[in-house]
Coordinates of C-alpha atoms in Angstrom, one line a residue:
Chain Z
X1371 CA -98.9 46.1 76.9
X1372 CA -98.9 43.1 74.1
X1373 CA -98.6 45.9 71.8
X1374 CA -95.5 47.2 72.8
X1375 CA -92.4 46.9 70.5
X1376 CA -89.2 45.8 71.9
X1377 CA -85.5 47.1 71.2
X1378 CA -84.8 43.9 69.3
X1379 CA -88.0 44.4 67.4
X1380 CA -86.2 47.8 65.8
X1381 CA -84.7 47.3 62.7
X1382 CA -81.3 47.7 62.4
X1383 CA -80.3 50.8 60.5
X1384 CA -76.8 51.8 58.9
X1385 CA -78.4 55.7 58.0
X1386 CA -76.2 57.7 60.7
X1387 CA -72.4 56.0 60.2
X1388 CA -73.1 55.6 56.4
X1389 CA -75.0 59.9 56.4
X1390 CA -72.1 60.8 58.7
X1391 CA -69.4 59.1 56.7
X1392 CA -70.6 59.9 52.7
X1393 CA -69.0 63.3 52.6
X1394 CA -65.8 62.1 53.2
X1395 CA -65.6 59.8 50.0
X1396 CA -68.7 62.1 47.8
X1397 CA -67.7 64.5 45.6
X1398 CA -69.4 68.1 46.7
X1399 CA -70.2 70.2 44.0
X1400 CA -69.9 73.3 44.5
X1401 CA -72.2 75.6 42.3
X1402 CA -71.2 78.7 40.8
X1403 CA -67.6 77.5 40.5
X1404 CA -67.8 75.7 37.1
X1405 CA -67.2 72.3 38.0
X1406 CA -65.4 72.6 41.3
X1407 CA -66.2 70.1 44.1
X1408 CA -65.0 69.8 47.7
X1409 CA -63.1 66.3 48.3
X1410 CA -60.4 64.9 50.7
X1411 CA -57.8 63.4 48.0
X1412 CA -56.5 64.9 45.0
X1413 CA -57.3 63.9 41.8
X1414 CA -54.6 61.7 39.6
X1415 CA -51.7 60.4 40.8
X1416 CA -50.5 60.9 45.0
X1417 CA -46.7 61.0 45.2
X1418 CA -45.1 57.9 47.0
X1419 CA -44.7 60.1 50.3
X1420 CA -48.3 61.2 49.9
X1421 CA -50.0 65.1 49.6
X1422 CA -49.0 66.9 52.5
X1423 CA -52.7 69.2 51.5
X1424 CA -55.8 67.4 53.4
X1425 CA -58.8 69.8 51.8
X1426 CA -59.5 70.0 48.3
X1427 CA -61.9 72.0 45.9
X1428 CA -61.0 71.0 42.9
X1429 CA -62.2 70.2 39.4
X1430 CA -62.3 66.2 38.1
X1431 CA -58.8 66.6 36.2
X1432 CA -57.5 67.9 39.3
X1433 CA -55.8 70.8 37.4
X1434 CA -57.8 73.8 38.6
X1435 CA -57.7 73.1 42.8
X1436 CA -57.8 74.8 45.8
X1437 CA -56.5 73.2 48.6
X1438 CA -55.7 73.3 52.4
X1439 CA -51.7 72.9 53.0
X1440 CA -48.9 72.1 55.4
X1441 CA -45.2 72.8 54.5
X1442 CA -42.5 74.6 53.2
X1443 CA -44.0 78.3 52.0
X1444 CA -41.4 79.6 50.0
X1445 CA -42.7 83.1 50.0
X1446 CA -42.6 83.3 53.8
X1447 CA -39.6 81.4 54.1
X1448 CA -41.1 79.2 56.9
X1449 CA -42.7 76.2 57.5
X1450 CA -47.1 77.1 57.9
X1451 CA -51.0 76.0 56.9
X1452 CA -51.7 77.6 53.7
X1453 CA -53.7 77.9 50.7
X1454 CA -52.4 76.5 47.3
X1455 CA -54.4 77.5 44.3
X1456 CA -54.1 77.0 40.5
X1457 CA -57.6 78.9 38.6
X1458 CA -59.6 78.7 41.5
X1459 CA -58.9 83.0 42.4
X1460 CA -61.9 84.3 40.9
X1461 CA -64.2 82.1 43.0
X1462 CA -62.7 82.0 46.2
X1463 CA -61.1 85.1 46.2
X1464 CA -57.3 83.4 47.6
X1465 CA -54.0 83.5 46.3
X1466 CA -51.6 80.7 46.1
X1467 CA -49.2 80.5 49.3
X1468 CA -52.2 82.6 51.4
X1469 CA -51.7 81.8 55.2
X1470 CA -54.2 80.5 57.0
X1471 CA -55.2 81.1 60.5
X1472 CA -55.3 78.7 64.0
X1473 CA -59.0 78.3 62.1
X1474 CA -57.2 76.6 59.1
X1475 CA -54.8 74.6 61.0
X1476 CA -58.0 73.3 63.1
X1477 CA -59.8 72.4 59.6
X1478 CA -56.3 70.9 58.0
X1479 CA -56.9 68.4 60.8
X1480 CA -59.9 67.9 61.0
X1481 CA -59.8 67.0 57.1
X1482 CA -57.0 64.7 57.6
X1483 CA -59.5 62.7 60.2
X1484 CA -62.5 63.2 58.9
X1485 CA -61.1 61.2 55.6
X1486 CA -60.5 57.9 57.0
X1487 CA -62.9 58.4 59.9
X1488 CA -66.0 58.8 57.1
X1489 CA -64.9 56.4 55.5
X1490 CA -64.6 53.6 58.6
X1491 CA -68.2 55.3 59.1
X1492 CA -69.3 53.9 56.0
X1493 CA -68.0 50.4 56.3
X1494 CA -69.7 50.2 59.5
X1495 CA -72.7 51.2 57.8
X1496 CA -73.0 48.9 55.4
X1497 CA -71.9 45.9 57.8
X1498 CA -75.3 47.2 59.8
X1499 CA -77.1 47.0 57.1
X1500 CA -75.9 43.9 55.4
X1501 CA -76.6 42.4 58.9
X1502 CA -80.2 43.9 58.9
X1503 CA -80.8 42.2 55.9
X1504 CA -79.5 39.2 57.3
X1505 CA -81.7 38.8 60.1
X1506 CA -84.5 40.2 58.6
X1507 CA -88.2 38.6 59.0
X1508 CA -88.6 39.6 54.8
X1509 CA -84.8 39.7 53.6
X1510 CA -86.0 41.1 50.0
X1511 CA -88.1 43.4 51.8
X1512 CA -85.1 45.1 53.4
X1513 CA -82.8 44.6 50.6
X1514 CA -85.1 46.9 49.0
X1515 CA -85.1 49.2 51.8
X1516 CA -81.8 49.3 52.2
X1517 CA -80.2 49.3 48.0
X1518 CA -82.9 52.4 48.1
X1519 CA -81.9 54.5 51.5
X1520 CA -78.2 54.4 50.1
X1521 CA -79.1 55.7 46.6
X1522 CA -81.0 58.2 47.9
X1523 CA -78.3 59.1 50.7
X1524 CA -75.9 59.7 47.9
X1525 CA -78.5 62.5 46.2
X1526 CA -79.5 63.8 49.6
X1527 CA -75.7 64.5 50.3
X1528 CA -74.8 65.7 47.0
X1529 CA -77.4 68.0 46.2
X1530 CA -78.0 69.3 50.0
X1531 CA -74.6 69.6 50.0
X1532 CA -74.2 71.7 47.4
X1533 CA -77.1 73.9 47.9
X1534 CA -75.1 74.2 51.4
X1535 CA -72.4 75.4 49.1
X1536 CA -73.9 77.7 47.3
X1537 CA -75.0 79.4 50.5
X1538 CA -72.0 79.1 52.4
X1539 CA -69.8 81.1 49.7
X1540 CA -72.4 83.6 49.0
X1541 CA -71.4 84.7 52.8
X1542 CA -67.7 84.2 53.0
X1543 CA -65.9 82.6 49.8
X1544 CA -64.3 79.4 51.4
X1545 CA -67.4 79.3 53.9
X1546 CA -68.3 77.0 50.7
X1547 CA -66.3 74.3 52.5
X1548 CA -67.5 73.6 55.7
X1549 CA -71.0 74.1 55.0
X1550 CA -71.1 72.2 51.6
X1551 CA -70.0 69.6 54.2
X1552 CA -72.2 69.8 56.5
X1553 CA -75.2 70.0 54.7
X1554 CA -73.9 66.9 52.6
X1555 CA -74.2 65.2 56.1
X1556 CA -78.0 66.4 56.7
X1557 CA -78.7 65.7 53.2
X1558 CA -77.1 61.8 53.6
X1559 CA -79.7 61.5 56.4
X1560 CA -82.5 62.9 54.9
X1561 CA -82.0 60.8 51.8
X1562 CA -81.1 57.8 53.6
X1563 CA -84.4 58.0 55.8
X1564 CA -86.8 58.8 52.5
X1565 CA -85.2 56.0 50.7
X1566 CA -85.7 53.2 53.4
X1567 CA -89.2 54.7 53.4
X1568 CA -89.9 54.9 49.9
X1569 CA -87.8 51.3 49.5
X1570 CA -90.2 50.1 51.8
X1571 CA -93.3 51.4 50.2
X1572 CA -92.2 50.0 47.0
X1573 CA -91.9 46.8 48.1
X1574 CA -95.5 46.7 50.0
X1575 CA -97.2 47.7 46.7
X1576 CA -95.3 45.2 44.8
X1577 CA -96.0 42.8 47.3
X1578 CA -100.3 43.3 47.6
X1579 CA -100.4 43.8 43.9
X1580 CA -101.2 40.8 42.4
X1581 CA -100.9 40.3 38.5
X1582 CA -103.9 37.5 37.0
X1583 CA -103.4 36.6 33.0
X1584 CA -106.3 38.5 31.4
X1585 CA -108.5 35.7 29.7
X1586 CA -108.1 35.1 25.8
X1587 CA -111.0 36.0 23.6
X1588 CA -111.5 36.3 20.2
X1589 CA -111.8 39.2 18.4
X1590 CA -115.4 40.6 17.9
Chain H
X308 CA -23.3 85.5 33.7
X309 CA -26.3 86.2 36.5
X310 CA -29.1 88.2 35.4
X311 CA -30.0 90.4 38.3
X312 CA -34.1 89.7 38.4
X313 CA -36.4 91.9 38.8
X314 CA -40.2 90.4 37.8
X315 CA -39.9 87.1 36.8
X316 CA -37.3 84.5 35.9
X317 CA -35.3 81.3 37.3
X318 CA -33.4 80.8 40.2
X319 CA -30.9 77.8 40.4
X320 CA -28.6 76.3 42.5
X321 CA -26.5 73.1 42.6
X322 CA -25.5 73.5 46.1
X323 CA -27.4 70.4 48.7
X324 CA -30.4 72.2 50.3
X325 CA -30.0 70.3 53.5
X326 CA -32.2 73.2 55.5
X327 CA -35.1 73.1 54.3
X328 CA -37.6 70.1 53.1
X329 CA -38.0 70.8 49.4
X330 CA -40.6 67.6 49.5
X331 CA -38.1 66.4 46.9
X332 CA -36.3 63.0 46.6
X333 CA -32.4 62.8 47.2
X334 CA -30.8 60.3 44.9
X335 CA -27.5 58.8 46.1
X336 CA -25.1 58.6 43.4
X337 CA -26.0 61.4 41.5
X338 CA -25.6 65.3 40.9
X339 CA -28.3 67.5 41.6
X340 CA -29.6 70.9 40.6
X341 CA -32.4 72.7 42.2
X342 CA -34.4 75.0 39.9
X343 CA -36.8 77.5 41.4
X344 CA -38.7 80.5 40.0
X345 CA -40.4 83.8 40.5
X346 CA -43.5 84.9 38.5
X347 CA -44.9 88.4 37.6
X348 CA -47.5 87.6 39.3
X349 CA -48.0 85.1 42.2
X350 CA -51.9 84.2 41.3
X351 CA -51.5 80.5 40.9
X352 CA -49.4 77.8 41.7
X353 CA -46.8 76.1 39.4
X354 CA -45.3 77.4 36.5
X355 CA -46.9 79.9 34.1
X356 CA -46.5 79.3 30.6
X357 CA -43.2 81.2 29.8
X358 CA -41.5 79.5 32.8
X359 CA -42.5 76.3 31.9
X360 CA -41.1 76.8 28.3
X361 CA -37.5 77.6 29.5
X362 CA -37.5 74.5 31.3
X363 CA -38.8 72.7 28.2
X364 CA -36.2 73.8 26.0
X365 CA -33.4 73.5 28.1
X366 CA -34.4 69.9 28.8
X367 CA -35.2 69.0 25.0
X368 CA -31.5 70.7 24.3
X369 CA -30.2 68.0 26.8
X370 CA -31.9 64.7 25.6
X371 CA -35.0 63.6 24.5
X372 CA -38.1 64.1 27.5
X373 CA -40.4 61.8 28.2
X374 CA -43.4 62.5 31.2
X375 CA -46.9 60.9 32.2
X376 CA -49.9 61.9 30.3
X377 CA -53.6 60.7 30.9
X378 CA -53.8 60.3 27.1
X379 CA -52.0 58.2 24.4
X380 CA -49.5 60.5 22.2
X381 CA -50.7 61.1 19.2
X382 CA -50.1 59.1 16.1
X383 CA -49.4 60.7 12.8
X384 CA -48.4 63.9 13.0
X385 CA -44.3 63.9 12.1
X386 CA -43.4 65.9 15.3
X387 CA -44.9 63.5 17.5
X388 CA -42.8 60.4 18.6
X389 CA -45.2 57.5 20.0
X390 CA -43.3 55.7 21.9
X391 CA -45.6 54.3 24.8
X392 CA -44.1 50.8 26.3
X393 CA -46.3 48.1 26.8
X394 CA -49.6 48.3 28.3
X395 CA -49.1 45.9 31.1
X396 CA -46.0 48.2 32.5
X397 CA -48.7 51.0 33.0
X398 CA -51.5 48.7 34.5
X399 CA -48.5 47.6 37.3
X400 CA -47.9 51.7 37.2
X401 CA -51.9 52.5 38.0
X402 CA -51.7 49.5 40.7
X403 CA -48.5 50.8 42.6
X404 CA -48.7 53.9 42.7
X405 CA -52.6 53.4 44.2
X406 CA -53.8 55.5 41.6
X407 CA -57.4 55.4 41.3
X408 CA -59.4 57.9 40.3
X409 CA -59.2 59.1 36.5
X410 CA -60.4 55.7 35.3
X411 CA -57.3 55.2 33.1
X412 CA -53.8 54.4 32.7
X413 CA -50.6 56.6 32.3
X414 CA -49.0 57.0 29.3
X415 CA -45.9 58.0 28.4
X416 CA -44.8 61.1 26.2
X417 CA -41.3 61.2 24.2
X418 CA -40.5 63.8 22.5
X419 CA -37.4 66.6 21.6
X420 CA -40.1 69.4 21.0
X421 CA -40.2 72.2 23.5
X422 CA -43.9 73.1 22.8
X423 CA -44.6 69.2 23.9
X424 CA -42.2 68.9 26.3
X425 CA -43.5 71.7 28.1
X426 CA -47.0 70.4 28.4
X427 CA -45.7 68.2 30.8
X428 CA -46.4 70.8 33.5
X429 CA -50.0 71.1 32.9
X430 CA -51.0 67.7 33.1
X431 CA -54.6 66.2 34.4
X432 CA -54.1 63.6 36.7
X433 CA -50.3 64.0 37.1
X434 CA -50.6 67.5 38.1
X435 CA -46.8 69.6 38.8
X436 CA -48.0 71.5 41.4
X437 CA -49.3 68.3 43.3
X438 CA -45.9 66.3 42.7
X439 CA -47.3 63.9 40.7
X440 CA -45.7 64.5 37.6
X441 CA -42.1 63.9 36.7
X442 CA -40.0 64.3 33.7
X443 CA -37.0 62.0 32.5
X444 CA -34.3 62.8 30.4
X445 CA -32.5 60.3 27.8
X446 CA -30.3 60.6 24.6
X447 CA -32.7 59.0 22.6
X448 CA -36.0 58.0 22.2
X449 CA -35.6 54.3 21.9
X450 CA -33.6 54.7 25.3
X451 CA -37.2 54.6 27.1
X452 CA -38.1 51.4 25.2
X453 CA -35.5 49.6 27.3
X454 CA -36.0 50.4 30.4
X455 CA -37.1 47.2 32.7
X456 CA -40.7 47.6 34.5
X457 CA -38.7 47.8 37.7
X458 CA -36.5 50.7 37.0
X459 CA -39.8 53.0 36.2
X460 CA -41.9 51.8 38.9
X461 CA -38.7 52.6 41.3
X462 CA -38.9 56.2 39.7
X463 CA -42.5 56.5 40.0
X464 CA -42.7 55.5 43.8
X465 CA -39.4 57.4 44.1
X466 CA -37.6 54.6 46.1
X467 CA -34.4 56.3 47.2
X468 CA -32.8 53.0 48.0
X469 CA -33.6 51.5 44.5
X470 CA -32.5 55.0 42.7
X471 CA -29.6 55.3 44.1
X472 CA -28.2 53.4 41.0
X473 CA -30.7 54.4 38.5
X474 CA -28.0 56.0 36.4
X475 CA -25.9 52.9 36.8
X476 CA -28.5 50.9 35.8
X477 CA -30.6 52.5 32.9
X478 CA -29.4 55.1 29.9
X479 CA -31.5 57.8 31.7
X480 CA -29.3 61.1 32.0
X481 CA -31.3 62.9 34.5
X482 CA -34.8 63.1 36.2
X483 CA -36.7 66.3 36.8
X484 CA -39.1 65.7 40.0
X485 CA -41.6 68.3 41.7
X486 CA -40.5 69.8 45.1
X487 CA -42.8 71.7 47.7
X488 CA -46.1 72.8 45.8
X489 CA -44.8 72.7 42.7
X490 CA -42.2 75.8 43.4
X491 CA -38.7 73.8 42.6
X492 CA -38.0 71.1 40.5
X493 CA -35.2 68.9 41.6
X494 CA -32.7 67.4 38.8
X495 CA -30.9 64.6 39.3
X496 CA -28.2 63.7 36.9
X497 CA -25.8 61.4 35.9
X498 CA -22.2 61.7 37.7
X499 CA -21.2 62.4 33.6
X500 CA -18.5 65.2 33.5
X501 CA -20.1 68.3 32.0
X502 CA -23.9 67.4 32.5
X503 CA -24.4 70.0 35.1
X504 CA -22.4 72.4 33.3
X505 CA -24.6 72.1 30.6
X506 CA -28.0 71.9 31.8
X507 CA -27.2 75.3 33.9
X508 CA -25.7 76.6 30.5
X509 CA -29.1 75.6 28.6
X510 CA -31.2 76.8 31.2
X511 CA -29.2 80.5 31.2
X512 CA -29.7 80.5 27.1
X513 CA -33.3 79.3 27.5
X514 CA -33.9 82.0 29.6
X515 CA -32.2 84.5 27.5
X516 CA -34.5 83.0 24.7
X517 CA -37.5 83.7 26.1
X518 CA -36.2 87.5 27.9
X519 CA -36.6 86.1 31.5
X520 CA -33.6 86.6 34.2
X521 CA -31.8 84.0 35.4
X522 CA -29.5 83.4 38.9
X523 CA -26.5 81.1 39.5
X524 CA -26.7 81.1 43.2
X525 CA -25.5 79.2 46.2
X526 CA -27.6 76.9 48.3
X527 CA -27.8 79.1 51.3
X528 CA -29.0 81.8 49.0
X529 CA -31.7 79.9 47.2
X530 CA -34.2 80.7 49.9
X531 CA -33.9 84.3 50.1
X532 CA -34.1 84.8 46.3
X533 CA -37.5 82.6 45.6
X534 CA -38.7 84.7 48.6
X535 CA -37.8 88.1 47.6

């Protein structure tokens, strides 16, 4: 049993809270929609009582959005969750001031956590990883590692993401949403775990190679 | 004179809307109008281009605007006025207001053109619909040059305590701020005799102007006429 490896023997790893967190502070492109992503914030300036909207598809001006709101509808006459759009109808198929179901309200709140949950998430991440590099046997070794898994988390969570996107609206139009975020999650992990690995590798090659000066000699 | 409407056109009253949460700031001190409208068509939020133009004018007939734009004004061409204040008023703006993510700072746009003025509405970054973007009012250009750091970052954050002499304390002759998605816009103006007479007579001409209807109505009507 000499062999056997021990809890403490396991590095520390920050790949679930920073995978689980990303999508709350990436932007999700979302492809077909020409340049539309899925965030939590708007873009520009938030008004000093802050948005009252929690989900957002929008473009990086923040002019052309679609997002998830709570308030005042003045075509209904009564407070409600609804959609507010401006150029985003041909994609998603919703009109401005569209009521939302019990579905919506669940997802208006669960957007309004999920923002500053992620991004707690994320901070704990990175204090796990920061102390794995700490207390590291090779430091450099999992600097590397770890520089490399978040890189690669941030690809993994765009780009699965947005393939998630992709494939989520070509079912239901704002299907888009939840599984753009969703598969930016999967894709944080997967990226996370090939970086470390590749970070790794990296470092092992760089680390066996060894460079000798070439010996001078004159020219024949 | 009211203007029954049938399609499209504005909707104002100066009545307090006390009922409902308009998302827009109340400034002690001062006069308010509430300006709503109705579209053709209810695709997208804000204001479509004609609506926005009736503002526009009525405001530039008023004073001279100025609102926050992304970019600088531009220089050289005669109907442009560049009157931006110093850049280290808008780096304290960009801090306050926690505004982060367009990798700039605000500017400010002063002008007495309608075409301009109305651009105000379609802003990146300081989007109507989002609240974000507001519009002041002033006799005259140089009127924005004076205004202390203080007074503007009061307006930006809206601090009702601090604007409830804003009028007392700066030349500004009204504020035009976003209400609930972008739907109303909320003036405040100076307790100065006639200036709600006349911005609800340049808003009824405006209209006319550009062959939209327009409704004088009270406050407990307001509702039922941006619903219907």
């Amino acid at each position: 049993m000499s062999d056997a490896v021990s809890a403490d023997h396991i590095p520390m790893s920050g790949q679930i809270p920073v995978a689980a967190g990303a999508a709350s502070m990436v932007r999700i492109p979302v492809p077909g929609t020409q340049g539309l992503a899925i965030e939590f914030s708007p873009r520009g300036r938030v008004p000093a009582s802050g948005s009252t909207s929690t989900l957002f598809v929008q473009d990086v001006s923040g002019r052309r959005h679609l997002r998830l709101d709570y308030g005042y509808n003045v075509r209904t006459k009564s407070i409600n969750y609804h959609w507010n759009q401006q150029g985003t109808a041909q994609s998603f198929g919703i009109q401005n001031h569209q009521i939302v179901g019990s579905s919506g309200e669940v997802a208006y709140h669960a957007a309004k956590y999920f923002k500053w949950a992620g991004r707690i998430f994320v901070i704990a991440g990175a204090a796990v990883d920061i102390y794995s590099v700490a207390v590291a046997d090779k430091p450099i070794k999992r600097a590397t590692e770890v520089a490399s898994a978040w890189a690669l988390a941030w690809v993994g969570c765009r780009s699965v993401g947005a393939g998630a996107a992709w494939a989520g609206s070509a079912y239901f139009g704002v299907g888009s949403i939840p599984a753009g975020i969703g598969g930016c999650v999967v894709g944080g992990i997967g990226g996370y775990w090939v970086g470390e690995r590749t970070g790794s590798v990296v470092y092992e090659w760089t680390e066996n190679t060894i460079f000798r000066r070439v010996p001078e000699v004159s020219r024949p | 004179m009211n203007c029954a409407i049938a399609n499209e056109g504005i909707i104002a009253t100066t009545g307090t809307l006390k009922t409902i949460d308009w998302e827009l700031p109340f400034f002690h001190h001062a006069e308010q109008v509430i300006v709503g409208w109705r579209k053709k068509v209810e695709i997208d939020s804000g204001l479509n281009i004609v609506i926005a133009q009736v503002l526009a004018t009525a405001l530039c007939e008023v004073g001279v605007v100025a609102f926050l734009s992304l970019t600088p004004q531009p220089f050289g061409a005669e109907r442009w006025q560049a009157t931006c204040a110093a850049p280290n008023i808008f780096q304290q703006f960009a801090t306050l207001i926690g505004w982060t993510k367009s990798g700039g700072l605000p500017y400010l746009w002063v002008t007495r053109d309608p075409a301009v003025a109305a651009l105000a509405f379609d802003q990146a970054c300081f989007n109507w619909s989002l609240r974000a973007q507001f519009l002041l009012v002033a006799d005259t250009a140089a009127d924005f040059e004076v205004l202390a750091n203080d007074d503007m970052l009061d307006i930006l954050q809206l601090d009702e305590k601090a604007l409830g002499s804003i009028f007392a304390r700066t030349p500004l002759k009204l504020i035009v701020s976003s209400g609930v998605d972008g739907d109303v816009a909320g003036i405040s103006l100076r307790r100065d005799g006639n200036l709600v007479n006349d911005i609800m007579k340049e808003l009824e001409t405006a209209a006319r102007q550009y062959d939209v209807g327009f409704e004088n109505v009270s406050a407990a009507a307001f509702p039922e006429r941006m619903a219907a």
